[in-house]
PDB file of C-alpha atoms in Angstrom:
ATOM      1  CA  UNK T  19       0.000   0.000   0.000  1.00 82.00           C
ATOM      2  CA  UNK T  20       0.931   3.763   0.006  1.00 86.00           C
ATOM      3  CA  UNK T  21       2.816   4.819   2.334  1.00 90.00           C
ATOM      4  CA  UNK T  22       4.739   7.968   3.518  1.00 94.00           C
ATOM      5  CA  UNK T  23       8.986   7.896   5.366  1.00 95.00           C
ATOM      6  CA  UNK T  24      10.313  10.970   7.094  1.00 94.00           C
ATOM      7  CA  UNK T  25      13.197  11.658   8.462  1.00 89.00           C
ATOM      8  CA  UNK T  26      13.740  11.309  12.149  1.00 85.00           C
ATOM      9  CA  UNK T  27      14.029  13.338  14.733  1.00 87.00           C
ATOM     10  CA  UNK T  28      14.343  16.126  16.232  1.00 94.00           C
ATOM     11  CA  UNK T  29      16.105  18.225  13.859  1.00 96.00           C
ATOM     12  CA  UNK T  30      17.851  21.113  16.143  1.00 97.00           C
ATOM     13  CA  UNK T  31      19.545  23.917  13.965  1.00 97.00           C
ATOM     14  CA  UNK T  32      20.482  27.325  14.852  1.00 97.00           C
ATOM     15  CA  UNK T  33      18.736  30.875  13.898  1.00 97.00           C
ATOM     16  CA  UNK T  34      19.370  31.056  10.012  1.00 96.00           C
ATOM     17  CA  UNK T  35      20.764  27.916   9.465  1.00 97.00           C
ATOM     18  CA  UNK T  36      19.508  25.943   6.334  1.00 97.00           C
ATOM     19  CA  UNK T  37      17.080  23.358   7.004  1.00 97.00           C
ATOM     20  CA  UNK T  38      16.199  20.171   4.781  1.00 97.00           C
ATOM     21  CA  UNK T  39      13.042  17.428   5.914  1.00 97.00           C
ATOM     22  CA  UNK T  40      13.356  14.335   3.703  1.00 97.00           C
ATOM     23  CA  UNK T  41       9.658  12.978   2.673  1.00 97.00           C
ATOM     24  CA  UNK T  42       9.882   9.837   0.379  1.00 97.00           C
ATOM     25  CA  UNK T  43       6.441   7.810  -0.377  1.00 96.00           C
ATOM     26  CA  UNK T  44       5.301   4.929  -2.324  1.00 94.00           C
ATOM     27  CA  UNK T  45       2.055   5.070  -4.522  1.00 90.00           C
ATOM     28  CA  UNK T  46       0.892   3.206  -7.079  1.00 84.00           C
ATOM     29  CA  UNK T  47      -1.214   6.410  -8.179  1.00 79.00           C
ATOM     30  CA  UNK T  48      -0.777   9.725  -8.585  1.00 82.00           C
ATOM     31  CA  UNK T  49      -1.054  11.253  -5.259  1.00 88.00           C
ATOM     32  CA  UNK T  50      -0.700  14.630  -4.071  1.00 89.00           C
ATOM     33  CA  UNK T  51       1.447  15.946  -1.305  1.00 93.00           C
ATOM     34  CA  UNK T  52       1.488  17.817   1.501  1.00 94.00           C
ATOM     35  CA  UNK T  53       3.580  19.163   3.908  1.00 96.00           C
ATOM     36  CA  UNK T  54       1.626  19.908   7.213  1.00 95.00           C
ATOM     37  CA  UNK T  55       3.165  21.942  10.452  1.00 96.00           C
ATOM     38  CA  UNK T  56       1.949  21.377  13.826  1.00 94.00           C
ATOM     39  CA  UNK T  57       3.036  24.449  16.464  1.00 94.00           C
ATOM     40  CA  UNK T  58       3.131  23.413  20.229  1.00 90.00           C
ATOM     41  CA  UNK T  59      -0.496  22.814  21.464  1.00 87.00           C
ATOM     42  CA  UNK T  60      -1.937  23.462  18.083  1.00 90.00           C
ATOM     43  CA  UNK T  61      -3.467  21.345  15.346  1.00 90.00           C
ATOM     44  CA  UNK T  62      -2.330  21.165  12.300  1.00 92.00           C
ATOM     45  CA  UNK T  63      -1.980  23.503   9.465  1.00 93.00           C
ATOM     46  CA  UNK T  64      -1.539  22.996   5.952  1.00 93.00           C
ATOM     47  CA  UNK T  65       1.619  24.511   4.954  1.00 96.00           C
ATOM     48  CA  UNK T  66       2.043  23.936   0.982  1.00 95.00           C
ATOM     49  CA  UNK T  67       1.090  21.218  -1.355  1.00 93.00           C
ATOM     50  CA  UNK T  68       2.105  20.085  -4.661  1.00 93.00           C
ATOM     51  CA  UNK T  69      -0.236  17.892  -6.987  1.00 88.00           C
ATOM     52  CA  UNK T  70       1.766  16.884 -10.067  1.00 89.00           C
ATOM     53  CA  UNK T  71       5.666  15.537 -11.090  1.00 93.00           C
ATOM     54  CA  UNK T  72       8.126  19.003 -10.801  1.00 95.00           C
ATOM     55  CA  UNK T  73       5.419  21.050  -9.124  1.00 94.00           C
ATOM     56  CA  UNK T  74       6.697  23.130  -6.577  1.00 96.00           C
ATOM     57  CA  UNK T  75       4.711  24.487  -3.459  1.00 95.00           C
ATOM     58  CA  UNK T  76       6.246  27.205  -1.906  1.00 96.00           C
ATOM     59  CA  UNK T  77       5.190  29.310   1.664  1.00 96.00           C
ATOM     60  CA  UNK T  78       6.345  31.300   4.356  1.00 95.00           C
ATOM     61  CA  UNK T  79       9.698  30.842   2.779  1.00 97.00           C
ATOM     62  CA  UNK T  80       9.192  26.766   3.101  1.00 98.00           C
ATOM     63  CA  UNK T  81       9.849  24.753  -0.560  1.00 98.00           C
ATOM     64  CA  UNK T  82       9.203  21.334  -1.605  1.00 98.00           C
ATOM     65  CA  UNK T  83       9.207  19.886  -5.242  1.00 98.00           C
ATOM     66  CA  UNK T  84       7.624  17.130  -6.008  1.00 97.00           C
ATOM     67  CA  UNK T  85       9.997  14.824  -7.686  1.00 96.00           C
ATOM     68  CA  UNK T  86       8.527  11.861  -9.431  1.00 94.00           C
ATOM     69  CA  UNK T  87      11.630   9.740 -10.382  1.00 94.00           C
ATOM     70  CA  UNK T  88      12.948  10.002  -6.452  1.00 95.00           C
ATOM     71  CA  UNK T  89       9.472  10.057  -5.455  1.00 96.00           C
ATOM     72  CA  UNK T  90      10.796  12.643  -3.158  1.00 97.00           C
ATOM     73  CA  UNK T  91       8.975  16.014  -1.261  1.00 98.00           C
ATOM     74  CA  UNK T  92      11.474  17.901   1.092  1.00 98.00           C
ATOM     75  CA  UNK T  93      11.021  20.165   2.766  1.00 98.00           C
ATOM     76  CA  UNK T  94      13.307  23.077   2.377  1.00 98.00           C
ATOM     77  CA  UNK T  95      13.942  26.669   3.812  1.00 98.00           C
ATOM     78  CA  UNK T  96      16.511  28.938   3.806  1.00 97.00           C
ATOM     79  CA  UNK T  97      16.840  30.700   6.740  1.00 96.00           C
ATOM     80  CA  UNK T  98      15.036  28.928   9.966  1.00 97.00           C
ATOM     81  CA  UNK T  99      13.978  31.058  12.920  1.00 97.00           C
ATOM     82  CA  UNK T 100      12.769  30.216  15.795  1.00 97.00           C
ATOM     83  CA  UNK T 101       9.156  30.655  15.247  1.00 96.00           C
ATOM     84  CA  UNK T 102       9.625  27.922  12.957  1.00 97.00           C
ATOM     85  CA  UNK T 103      10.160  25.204  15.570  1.00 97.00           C
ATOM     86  CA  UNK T 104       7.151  22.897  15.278  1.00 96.00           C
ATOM     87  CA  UNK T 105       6.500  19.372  13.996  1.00 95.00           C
ATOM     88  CA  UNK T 106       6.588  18.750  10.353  1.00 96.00           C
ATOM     89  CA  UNK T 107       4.467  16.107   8.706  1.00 95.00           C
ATOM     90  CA  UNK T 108       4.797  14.901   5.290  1.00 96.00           C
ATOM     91  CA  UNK T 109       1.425  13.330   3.834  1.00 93.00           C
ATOM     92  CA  UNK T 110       0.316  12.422  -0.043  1.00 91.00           C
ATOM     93  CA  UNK T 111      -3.420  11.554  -0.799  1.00 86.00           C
ATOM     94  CA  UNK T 112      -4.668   9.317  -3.060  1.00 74.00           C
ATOM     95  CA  UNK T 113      -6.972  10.526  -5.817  1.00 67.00           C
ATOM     96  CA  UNK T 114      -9.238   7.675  -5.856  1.00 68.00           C
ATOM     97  CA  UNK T 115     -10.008   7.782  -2.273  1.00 68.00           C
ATOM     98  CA  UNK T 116     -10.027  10.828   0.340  1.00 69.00           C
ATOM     99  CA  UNK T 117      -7.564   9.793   3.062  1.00 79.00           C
ATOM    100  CA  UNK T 118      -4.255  11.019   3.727  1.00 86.00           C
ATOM    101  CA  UNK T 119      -1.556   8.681   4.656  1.00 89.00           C
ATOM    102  CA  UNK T 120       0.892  10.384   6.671  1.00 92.00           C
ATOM    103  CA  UNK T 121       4.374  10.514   7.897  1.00 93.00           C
ATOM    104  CA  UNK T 122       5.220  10.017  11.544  1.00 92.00           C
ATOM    105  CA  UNK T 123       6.534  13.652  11.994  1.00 94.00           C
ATOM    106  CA  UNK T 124       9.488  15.840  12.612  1.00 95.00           C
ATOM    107  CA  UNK T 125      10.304  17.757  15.212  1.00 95.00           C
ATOM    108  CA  UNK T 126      12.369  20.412  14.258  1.00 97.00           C
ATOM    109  CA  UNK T 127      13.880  22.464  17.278  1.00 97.00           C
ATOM    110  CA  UNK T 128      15.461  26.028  16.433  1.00 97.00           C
ATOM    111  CA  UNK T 129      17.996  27.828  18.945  1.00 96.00           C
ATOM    112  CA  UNK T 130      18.176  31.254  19.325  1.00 94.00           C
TER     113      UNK T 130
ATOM    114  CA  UNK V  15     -15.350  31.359   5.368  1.00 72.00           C
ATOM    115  CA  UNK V  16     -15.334  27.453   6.414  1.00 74.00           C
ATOM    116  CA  UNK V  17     -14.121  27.021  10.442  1.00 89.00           C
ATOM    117  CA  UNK V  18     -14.284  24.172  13.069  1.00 93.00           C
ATOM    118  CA  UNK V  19     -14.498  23.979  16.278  1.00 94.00           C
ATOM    119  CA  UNK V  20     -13.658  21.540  19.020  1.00 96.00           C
ATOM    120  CA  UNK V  21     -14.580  20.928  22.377  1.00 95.00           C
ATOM    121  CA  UNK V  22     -13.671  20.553  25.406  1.00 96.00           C
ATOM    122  CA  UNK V  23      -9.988  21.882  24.738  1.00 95.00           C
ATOM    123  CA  UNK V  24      -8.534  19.724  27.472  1.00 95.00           C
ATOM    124  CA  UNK V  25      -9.903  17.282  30.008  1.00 95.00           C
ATOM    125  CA  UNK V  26      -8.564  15.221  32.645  1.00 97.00           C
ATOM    126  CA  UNK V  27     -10.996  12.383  33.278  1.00 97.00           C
ATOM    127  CA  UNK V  28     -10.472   9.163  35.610  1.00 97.00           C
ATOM    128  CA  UNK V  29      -9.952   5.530  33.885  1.00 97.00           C
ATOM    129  CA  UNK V  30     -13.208   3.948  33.677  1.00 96.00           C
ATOM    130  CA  UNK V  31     -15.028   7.459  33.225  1.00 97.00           C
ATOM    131  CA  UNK V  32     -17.315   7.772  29.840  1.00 97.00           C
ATOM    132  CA  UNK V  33     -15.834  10.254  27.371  1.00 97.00           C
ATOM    133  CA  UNK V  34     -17.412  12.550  24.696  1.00 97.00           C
ATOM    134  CA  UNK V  35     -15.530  15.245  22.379  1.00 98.00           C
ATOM    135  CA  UNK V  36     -17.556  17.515  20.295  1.00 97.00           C
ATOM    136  CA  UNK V  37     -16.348  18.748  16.487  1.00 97.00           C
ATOM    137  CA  UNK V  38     -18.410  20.996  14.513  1.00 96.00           C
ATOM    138  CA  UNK V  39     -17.913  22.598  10.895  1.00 95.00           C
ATOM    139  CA  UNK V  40     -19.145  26.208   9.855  1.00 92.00           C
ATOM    140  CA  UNK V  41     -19.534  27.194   6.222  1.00 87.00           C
ATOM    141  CA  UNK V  42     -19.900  24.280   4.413  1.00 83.00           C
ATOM    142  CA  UNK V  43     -22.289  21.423   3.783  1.00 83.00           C
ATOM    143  CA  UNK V  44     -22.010  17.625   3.269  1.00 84.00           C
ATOM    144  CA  UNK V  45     -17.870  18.140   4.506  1.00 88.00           C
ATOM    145  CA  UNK V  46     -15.898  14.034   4.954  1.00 90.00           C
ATOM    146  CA  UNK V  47     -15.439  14.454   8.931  1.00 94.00           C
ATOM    147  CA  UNK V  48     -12.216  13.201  10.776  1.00 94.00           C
ATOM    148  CA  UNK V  49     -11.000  12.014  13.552  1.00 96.00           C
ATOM    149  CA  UNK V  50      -7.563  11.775  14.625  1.00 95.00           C
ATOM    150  CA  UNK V  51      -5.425  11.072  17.642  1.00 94.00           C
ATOM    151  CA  UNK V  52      -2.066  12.362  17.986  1.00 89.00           C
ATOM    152  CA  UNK V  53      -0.234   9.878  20.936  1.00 79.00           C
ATOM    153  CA  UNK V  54       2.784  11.919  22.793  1.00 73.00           C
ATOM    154  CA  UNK V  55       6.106  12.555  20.601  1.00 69.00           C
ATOM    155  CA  UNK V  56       3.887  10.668  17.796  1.00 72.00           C
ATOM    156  CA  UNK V  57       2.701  10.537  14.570  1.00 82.00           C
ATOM    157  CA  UNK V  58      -1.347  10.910  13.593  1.00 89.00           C
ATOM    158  CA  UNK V  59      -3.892   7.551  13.912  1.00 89.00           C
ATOM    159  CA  UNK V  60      -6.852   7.800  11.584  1.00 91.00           C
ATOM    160  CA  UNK V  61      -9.374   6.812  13.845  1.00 94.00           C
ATOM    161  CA  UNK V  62     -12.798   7.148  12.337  1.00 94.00           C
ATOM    162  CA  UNK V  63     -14.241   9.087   9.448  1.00 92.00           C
ATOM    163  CA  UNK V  64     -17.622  10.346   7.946  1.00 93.00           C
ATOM    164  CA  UNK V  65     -19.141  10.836   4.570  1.00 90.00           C
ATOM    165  CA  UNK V  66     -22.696  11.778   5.790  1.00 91.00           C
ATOM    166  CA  UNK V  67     -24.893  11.685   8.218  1.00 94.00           C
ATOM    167  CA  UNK V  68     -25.126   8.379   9.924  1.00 92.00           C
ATOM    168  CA  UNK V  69     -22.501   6.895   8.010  1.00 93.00           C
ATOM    169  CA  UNK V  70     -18.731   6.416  10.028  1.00 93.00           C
ATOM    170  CA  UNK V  71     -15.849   4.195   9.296  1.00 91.00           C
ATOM    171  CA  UNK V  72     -14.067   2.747  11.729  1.00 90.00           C
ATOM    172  CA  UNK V  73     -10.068   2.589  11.284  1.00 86.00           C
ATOM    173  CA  UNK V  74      -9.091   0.697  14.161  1.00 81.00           C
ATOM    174  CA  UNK V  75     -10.903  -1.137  16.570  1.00 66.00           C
ATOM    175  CA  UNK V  76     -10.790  -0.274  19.954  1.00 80.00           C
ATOM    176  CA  UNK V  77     -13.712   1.178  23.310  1.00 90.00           C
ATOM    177  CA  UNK V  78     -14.246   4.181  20.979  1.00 95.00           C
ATOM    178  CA  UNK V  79     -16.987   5.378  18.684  1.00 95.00           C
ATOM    179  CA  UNK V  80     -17.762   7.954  16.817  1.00 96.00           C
ATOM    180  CA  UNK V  81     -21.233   9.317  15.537  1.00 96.00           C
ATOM    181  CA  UNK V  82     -22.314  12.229  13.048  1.00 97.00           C
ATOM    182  CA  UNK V  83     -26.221  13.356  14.158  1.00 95.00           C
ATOM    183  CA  UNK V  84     -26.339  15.867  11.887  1.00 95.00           C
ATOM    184  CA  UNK V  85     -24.163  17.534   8.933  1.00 94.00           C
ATOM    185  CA  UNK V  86     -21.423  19.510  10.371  1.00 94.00           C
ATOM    186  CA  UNK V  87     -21.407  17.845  13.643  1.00 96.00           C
ATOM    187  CA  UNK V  88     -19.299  14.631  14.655  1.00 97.00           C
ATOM    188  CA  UNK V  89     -18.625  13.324  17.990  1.00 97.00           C
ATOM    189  CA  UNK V  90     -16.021  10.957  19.771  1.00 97.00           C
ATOM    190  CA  UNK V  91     -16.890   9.256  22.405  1.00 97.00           C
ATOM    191  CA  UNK V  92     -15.858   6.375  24.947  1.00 96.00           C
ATOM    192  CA  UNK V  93     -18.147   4.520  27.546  1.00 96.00           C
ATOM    193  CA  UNK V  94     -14.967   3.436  29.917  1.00 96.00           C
ATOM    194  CA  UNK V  95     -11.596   5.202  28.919  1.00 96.00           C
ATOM    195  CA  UNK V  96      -8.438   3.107  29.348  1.00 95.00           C
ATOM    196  CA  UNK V  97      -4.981   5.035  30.291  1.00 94.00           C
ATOM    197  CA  UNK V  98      -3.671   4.541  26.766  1.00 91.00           C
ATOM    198  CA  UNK V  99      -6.640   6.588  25.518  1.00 93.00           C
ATOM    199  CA  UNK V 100      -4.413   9.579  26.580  1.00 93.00           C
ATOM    200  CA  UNK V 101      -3.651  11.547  23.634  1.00 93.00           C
ATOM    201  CA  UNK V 102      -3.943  14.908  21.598  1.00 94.00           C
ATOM    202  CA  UNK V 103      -7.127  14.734  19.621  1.00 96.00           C
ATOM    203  CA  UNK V 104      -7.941  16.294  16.121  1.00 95.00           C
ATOM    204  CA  UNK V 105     -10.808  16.809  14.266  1.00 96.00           C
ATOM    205  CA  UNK V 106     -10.493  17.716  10.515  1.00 95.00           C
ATOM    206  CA  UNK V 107     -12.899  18.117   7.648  1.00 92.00           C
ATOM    207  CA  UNK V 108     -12.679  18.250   3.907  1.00 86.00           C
ATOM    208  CA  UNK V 109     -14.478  19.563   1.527  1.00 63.00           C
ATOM    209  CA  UNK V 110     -15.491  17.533  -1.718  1.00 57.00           C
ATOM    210  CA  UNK V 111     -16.700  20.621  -3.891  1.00 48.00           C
ATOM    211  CA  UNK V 112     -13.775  22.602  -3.317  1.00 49.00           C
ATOM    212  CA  UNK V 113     -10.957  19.285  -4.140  1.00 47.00           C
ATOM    213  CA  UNK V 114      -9.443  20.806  -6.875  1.00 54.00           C
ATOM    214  CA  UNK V 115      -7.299  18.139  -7.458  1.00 57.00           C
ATOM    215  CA  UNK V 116      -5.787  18.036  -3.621  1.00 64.00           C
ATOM    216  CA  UNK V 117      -7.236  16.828  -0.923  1.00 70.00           C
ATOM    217  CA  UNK V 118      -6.822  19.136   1.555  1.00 81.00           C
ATOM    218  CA  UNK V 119      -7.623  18.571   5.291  1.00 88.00           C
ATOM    219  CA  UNK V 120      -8.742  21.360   7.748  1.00 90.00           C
ATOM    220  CA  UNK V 121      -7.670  20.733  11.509  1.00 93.00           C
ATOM    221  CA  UNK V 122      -9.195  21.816  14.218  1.00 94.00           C
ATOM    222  CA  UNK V 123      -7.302  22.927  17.256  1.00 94.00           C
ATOM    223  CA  UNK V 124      -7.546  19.264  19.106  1.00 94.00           C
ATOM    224  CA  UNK V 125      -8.898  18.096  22.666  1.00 96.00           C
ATOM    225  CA  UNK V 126      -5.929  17.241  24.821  1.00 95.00           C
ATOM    226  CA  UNK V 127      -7.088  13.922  26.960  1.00 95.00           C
ATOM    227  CA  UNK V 128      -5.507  12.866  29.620  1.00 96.00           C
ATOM    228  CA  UNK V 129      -6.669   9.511  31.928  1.00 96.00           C
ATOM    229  CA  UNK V 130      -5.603   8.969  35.282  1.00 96.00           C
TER     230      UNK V 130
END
């Protein structure tokens, strides 16, 4: 079945140090995918999505292309701050059905 | 503008104790209704889901249920909660009309439980 590996963590960088989540997934589809961020105490938010090969979804400075022959979605930024420590969660959705199958989450910790 | 809402926001309840979490969705009709539990320092369980009234699926099987009296209402509930019940509780929707090709899940905040 599908199914959706992150890289472990937490992830602890310093203030404007580059940051890169690895999402891979297997489908036999063509999903869609999703990065989703989590702040402490919150639910989750829907940070950027891509549905098609070489899309890329871009916000709040966060990147990830979706790369069909890696079947690959990191999760990229520039510049971290610290507002930006939260867990990360890599997801891709089927289009024949309407769940999500998700990754297990990274925490990503940013130091002043 | 679509928004949901659960409730309580956290609750502390004794093992044994009967357990009910509210979700409701504003600004949209006919919305697939989700529940999820988020276990400390992990990922998200699928735990049931909706397509209409009346109508839930049941991901795992375990002393929860879940039922959907009307539209934009679904509700979680237990009739003796065990300690591993503890968890961070999310309800999501998503909207069929507005897919667009992506299937796109609104969260609510979540209902922190935690049994004694």
């Amino acid at each position: 079945g599908d199914s959706v590996t992150q890289m472990e963590g937490p992830v602890t960088l310093s203030e404007e140090a580059f940051l890169t989540i690895n999402c891979t997934y297997t489908a036999t589809g063509y999903p869609s995918l999703f990065w989703y961020v989590q702040y402490p105490g919150e639910g989750l938010q829907l940070l950027l999505k891509a549905t098609k090969a070489d899309d890329k979804g871009s916000n709040k400075g966060f990147e990830a292309t979706y790369r069909k022959e890696t079947t690959s979605f990191h999760l990229e930024k520039g510049s971290v701050q610290v507002s930006d420590s939260a867990v990360y969660f890599c997801a891709l959705s089927d289009p024949s059905n309407y769940q999500l199958i998700w990754g297990a989450g990274t925490k990503l910790i940013i130091k002043p | 503008s679509q928004t949901i809402h659960q409730w309580p926001a956290t609750l502390v309840q004794p093992v044994g104790s009967p357990l009910s979490l509210e979700c409701t969705v504003e600004g949209t009709s006919n919305p697939n209704l989700y529940w999820y539990r988020q276990a400390a320092g992990r990922g998200l369980q699928l735990l049931f889901y909706s397509v209409g009234i009346g109508q839930i699926s049941s991901e795992v099987p375990q002393n929860l249920s879940a039922s959907r009296p009307q539209d934009r209402q679904f509700i979680l509930s237990s009739k003796k909660l065990l300690l591993s019940d503890s968890g961070f509780y999310l309800c999501a929707w998503l909207n069929l009309r507005r897919l667009s090709g992506a299937n796109v899940l609104t969260f609510g905040a979540g209902s922190r439980l935690t049994v004694l």
